[in-house]
Amino acid sequence: MAVKRVPLIAGNWKMNLDHLQAIATVQKLAWTLKDAKHEYGLGGAEVAVFPPFTDLRSVQTLISADKLEIVFGGQDVSEHDSGAYTGEISGAFLKSLDCSYVIIGHSERRQYHGETDELLGRKVAAALKHGLVPVLCVGETAEDLEQHGPSAVPVAQLKAALEGISGAPDLVVAYEPVWAIGSGQAATPEQAEQVAAKLRETLAELLGAEVADATRILYGGSVKSGNIAAFMREPNVDGALVGGASLDVAEFASIARFQKHVGT
Ligand code: PGA
């Protein structure tokens, strides 16, 4: 029997908003969502933000003091626990700041920082070791799409990143076609569903049907309040990873308001 997956709406702030702006943004978001919950019901969706590292302590303090129903995570994590790795951030540090999640393998990290599938596999293992839920990003470039079709590259990236992983890890996979990120040209819901279904099949092969069934698969790439409904209607899409639109509180809150009626 299929399990009920709690939809996740995740805002990836990238390198935007300093810690003061982060406080104002999270406060405003919490207010807007409270209102939404009251008026429309949030449908049990989980709302997460991914601020820059320097904002995390401020965000944690605010969320815990005001008991806000928003979770948060880092945008990257080191493969190492501690030591002489200048500029790196340990999963242990993120965990001690109450991070629930960490984004791993965003295409901007792959592209600008040369992060390889092998390294990302070690980062996934590090995140799990420290009790963080990895939000593993996979996705093809426009060139990949032309050469290999829609799902070959994302599936290969997923396989590579999960190579050393066994058991039943708590994991989120974000399908983010590189050509759709920040371009205003989102994938169609059918394209997202096609790849998400393949990714779920791959999860079943690698980790078994139960894990595949429980794992949330997000779509990311030019998600907005105007297109979220169509993505959420797809059976294998369990939420969204939102970049640009997550910086606009009203816009992000309307994306998060989206309810998915699972099981019908
Ligand atoms: P976008 O970014 O929503 O601005 O396209 C998505 C992402 O990079 O996660």
Coordinates of C-alpha atoms and ligand atoms in Angstrom, one line a residue:
M1 CA 0.0 0.0 0.0
A2 CA 1.2 3.4 -0.9
V3 CA 2.3 5.6 2.1
K4 CA 1.1 9.1 2.5
R5 CA 4.0 11.5 1.7
V6 CA 3.9 14.9 3.4
P7 CA 4.4 17.5 0.7
L8 CA 7.5 19.6 1.1
I9 CA 7.8 23.2 -0.1
A10 CA 11.4 24.3 0.2
G11 CA 12.9 27.7 -0.4
N12 CA 16.5 27.8 -1.6
W13 CA 17.6 31.4 -0.9
K14 CA 21.0 30.8 -2.5
M15 CA 23.4 33.7 -1.7
N16 CA 20.7 36.2 -0.9
L17 CA 19.5 37.9 2.3
D18 CA 21.9 38.6 5.2
H19 CA 21.0 37.6 8.8
L20 CA 18.9 40.7 9.4
Q21 CA 17.0 40.3 6.2
A22 CA 16.6 36.6 7.1
I23 CA 14.9 37.4 10.4
A24 CA 12.5 39.8 8.8
T25 CA 11.7 37.3 6.0
V26 CA 11.1 34.3 8.3
Q27 CA 8.9 36.5 10.6
K28 CA 6.9 37.7 7.6
L29 CA 6.6 34.2 6.2
A30 CA 5.4 32.8 9.5
W31 CA 2.7 35.4 9.7
T32 CA 1.6 35.0 6.2
L33 CA 1.4 31.2 6.6
K34 CA -0.4 31.4 9.9
D35 CA -3.0 33.5 8.2
A36 CA -3.1 31.0 5.3
K37 CA -3.5 28.1 7.7
H38 CA -6.4 29.8 9.4
E39 CA -8.1 30.7 6.2
Y40 CA -7.4 27.9 3.8
G41 CA -5.6 25.2 5.8
L42 CA -2.1 24.4 4.7
G43 CA -3.0 20.8 4.0
G44 CA -0.1 19.5 6.1
A45 CA 2.6 20.6 3.8
E46 CA 6.0 21.1 5.4
V47 CA 7.6 24.5 4.7
A48 CA 11.4 24.7 4.7
V49 CA 13.9 27.5 4.1
F50 CA 17.5 27.2 3.2
P51 CA 19.3 30.4 4.1
P52 CA 23.0 31.1 3.7
F53 CA 25.2 29.6 6.5
T54 CA 25.7 33.0 8.2
D55 CA 21.9 33.4 8.7
L56 CA 21.3 30.0 10.3
R57 CA 21.9 30.9 14.0
S58 CA 19.5 33.9 13.7
V59 CA 16.9 31.8 11.9
Q60 CA 17.2 29.1 14.5
T61 CA 16.8 31.5 17.4
L62 CA 13.7 33.1 15.9
I63 CA 12.0 29.8 15.0
S64 CA 12.7 28.3 18.4
A65 CA 11.7 31.4 20.4
D66 CA 8.5 31.9 18.6
K67 CA 7.8 28.2 18.0
L68 CA 7.3 28.8 14.3
E69 CA 6.1 25.9 12.1
I70 CA 8.9 26.4 9.6
V71 CA 11.9 24.1 9.3
F72 CA 15.3 24.9 7.8
G73 CA 18.5 23.6 6.5
G74 CA 21.9 24.4 5.0
Q75 CA 22.7 24.8 1.3
D76 CA 25.7 22.5 1.4
V77 CA 27.7 20.3 3.8
S78 CA 31.2 19.1 4.0
E79 CA 32.0 15.4 3.5
H80 CA 34.2 15.7 6.6
D81 CA 33.3 15.9 10.3
S82 CA 35.9 18.5 11.4
G83 CA 39.5 19.4 10.8
A84 CA 41.7 21.4 8.5
Y85 CA 39.2 22.1 5.7
T86 CA 39.1 25.9 5.4
G87 CA 35.7 27.3 4.5
E88 CA 33.9 24.0 4.9
I89 CA 30.9 23.4 7.2
S90 CA 30.4 20.2 9.1
G91 CA 27.1 18.3 9.2
A92 CA 27.6 18.2 13.0
F93 CA 27.5 22.0 13.1
L94 CA 24.3 22.1 11.1
K95 CA 22.7 19.6 13.3
S96 CA 23.6 21.5 16.4
L97 CA 21.8 24.5 14.9
D98 CA 18.7 22.4 14.6
C99 CA 18.9 22.1 10.8
S100 CA 16.6 19.3 9.6
Y101 CA 17.7 19.3 6.0
V102 CA 20.7 20.0 3.8
I103 CA 20.8 20.6 0.1
I104 CA 23.4 18.4 -1.7
G105 CA 24.5 18.6 -5.3
H106 CA 22.6 21.7 -6.4
S107 CA 23.5 22.3 -10.0
E108 CA 25.3 25.5 -9.1
R109 CA 27.6 23.5 -6.8
R110 CA 28.2 21.0 -9.5
Q111 CA 28.8 23.6 -12.1
Y112 CA 30.7 26.4 -10.3
H113 CA 32.5 24.2 -7.6
G114 CA 33.2 21.1 -9.7
E115 CA 31.3 18.8 -7.3
T116 CA 31.4 15.3 -8.7
D117 CA 28.9 12.5 -8.2
E118 CA 31.6 10.7 -6.1
L119 CA 32.0 13.7 -3.8
L120 CA 28.2 14.1 -3.6
G121 CA 27.9 10.5 -2.5
R122 CA 30.2 11.2 0.4
K123 CA 28.3 14.3 1.3
V124 CA 25.0 12.3 1.3
A125 CA 26.7 9.8 3.7
A126 CA 28.0 12.6 5.9
A127 CA 24.5 14.3 6.1
L128 CA 22.8 11.0 7.1
K129 CA 25.5 10.3 9.6
H130 CA 24.8 13.6 11.4
G131 CA 21.0 13.1 11.3
L132 CA 20.3 15.6 8.5
V133 CA 17.9 14.7 5.7
P134 CA 19.7 15.2 2.4
V135 CA 17.8 17.1 -0.3
L136 CA 19.8 15.5 -3.2
C137 CA 19.5 17.6 -6.4
V138 CA 19.7 15.9 -9.8
G139 CA 19.0 17.2 -13.2
E140 CA 20.1 17.4 -16.8
T141 CA 21.4 20.3 -18.9
A142 CA 19.7 21.3 -22.2
E143 CA 22.6 19.6 -23.9
D144 CA 22.1 16.4 -21.9
L145 CA 18.4 16.5 -22.7
E146 CA 19.1 16.7 -26.4
Q147 CA 21.7 14.0 -26.3
H148 CA 20.4 11.5 -23.8
G149 CA 16.7 12.2 -23.4
P150 CA 14.9 13.4 -20.2
S151 CA 15.8 10.9 -17.5
A152 CA 19.2 9.3 -18.2
V153 CA 21.3 11.9 -16.5
P154 CA 19.2 12.5 -13.4
V155 CA 18.9 8.7 -12.9
A156 CA 22.7 8.3 -13.3
Q157 CA 23.3 11.1 -10.8
L158 CA 20.9 9.5 -8.3
K159 CA 22.6 6.1 -8.7
A160 CA 26.1 7.5 -8.3
A161 CA 25.1 9.6 -5.2
L162 CA 23.5 6.6 -3.5
E163 CA 26.1 4.1 -4.3
G164 CA 27.4 3.6 -0.8
I165 CA 24.1 4.0 0.9
S166 CA 22.0 1.1 2.3
G167 CA 19.2 0.6 4.7
A168 CA 16.2 3.0 4.8
P169 CA 17.7 6.5 4.7
D170 CA 15.4 9.5 5.2
L171 CA 16.0 11.3 1.9
V172 CA 14.5 13.9 -0.4
V173 CA 15.3 14.0 -4.1
A174 CA 14.9 17.2 -6.0
Y175 CA 14.6 16.9 -9.8
E176 CA 15.9 20.2 -11.1
P177 CA 16.5 20.4 -14.9
V178 CA 19.4 22.8 -15.2
W179 CA 17.7 24.5 -18.2
A180 CA 14.7 25.4 -16.0
I181 CA 16.6 26.9 -13.1
G182 CA 16.2 30.7 -13.0
S183 CA 15.2 30.7 -16.6
G184 CA 11.5 31.4 -16.2
Q185 CA 11.0 28.3 -18.4
A186 CA 9.8 25.6 -16.1
A187 CA 9.5 22.0 -17.2
T188 CA 5.9 20.9 -18.0
P189 CA 4.2 18.9 -15.3
E190 CA 4.3 15.9 -17.6
Q191 CA 8.0 16.2 -18.0
A192 CA 8.5 16.5 -14.3
E193 CA 6.3 13.5 -13.6
Q194 CA 8.0 11.4 -16.2
V195 CA 11.4 11.9 -14.6
A196 CA 10.1 11.7 -11.0
A197 CA 8.5 8.4 -11.8
K198 CA 11.9 7.1 -13.2
L199 CA 13.7 8.4 -10.1
R200 CA 11.2 6.6 -7.9
E201 CA 11.7 3.4 -9.9
T202 CA 15.5 3.8 -9.4
L203 CA 15.1 4.3 -5.7
A204 CA 13.1 1.1 -5.6
E205 CA 15.9 -0.8 -7.4
L206 CA 18.6 0.7 -5.1
L207 CA 16.9 0.8 -1.7
G208 CA 13.7 -1.2 -2.0
A209 CA 10.0 -0.4 -2.6
E210 CA 9.3 0.9 0.9
V211 CA 12.0 3.5 0.7
A212 CA 11.0 4.5 -2.8
D213 CA 7.4 4.9 -1.6
A214 CA 8.3 7.0 1.4
T215 CA 10.9 9.3 -0.3
R216 CA 9.6 12.7 -1.4
I217 CA 10.6 13.8 -4.9
L218 CA 10.4 17.5 -5.5
Y219 CA 10.4 19.4 -8.7
G220 CA 12.5 22.6 -9.0
G221 CA 13.2 25.1 -11.7
S222 CA 11.1 28.3 -12.2
V223 CA 8.3 27.2 -9.8
K224 CA 5.9 30.0 -9.1
S225 CA 2.5 30.4 -7.5
G226 CA 1.0 30.2 -11.0
N227 CA 2.4 26.8 -11.9
I228 CA 2.7 25.0 -8.6
A229 CA -0.8 23.5 -8.7
A230 CA -0.1 21.7 -12.0
F231 CA 3.1 20.1 -10.6
M232 CA 1.4 19.1 -7.3
R233 CA -1.3 17.3 -9.3
E234 CA 1.3 14.8 -10.6
P235 CA 1.4 11.6 -8.5
N236 CA 5.2 11.4 -8.2
V237 CA 5.8 15.0 -7.5
D238 CA 5.7 15.6 -3.7
G239 CA 6.6 19.3 -3.5
A240 CA 8.9 21.9 -4.9
L241 CA 12.4 23.3 -4.5
V242 CA 11.9 27.0 -5.1
G243 CA 14.8 29.5 -5.8
G244 CA 13.9 33.0 -7.0
A245 CA 10.3 32.9 -5.9
S246 CA 11.2 32.0 -2.4
L247 CA 12.7 35.4 -1.8
D248 CA 9.3 37.0 -2.2
V249 CA 7.4 36.2 0.9
A250 CA 3.9 36.6 -0.5
E251 CA 4.8 34.5 -3.6
F252 CA 6.5 31.8 -1.6
A253 CA 3.6 31.7 0.9
S254 CA 1.1 31.2 -2.0
I255 CA 3.2 28.4 -3.3
A256 CA 3.3 26.8 0.2
R257 CA -0.5 27.1 0.5
F258 CA -0.9 24.5 -2.1
Q259 CA -2.5 21.4 -0.8
K260 CA -2.0 18.0 -2.2
H261 CA -4.7 15.6 -1.6
V262 CA -2.8 12.4 -1.3
G263 CA -4.4 9.1 -1.8
T264 CA -7.2 10.1 -4.1
Ligands
PGA1 P1 14.5 28.9 -9.5 O1 15.7 28.0 -8.8 O2 13.2 28.6 -8.7 O3 14.9 30.3 -9.3 O4 14.4 28.4 -10.9 C1 15.5 26.7 -8.3 C2 16.7 26.2 -7.7 O5 17.8 26.5 -8.1 O6 16.6 25.4 -6.7

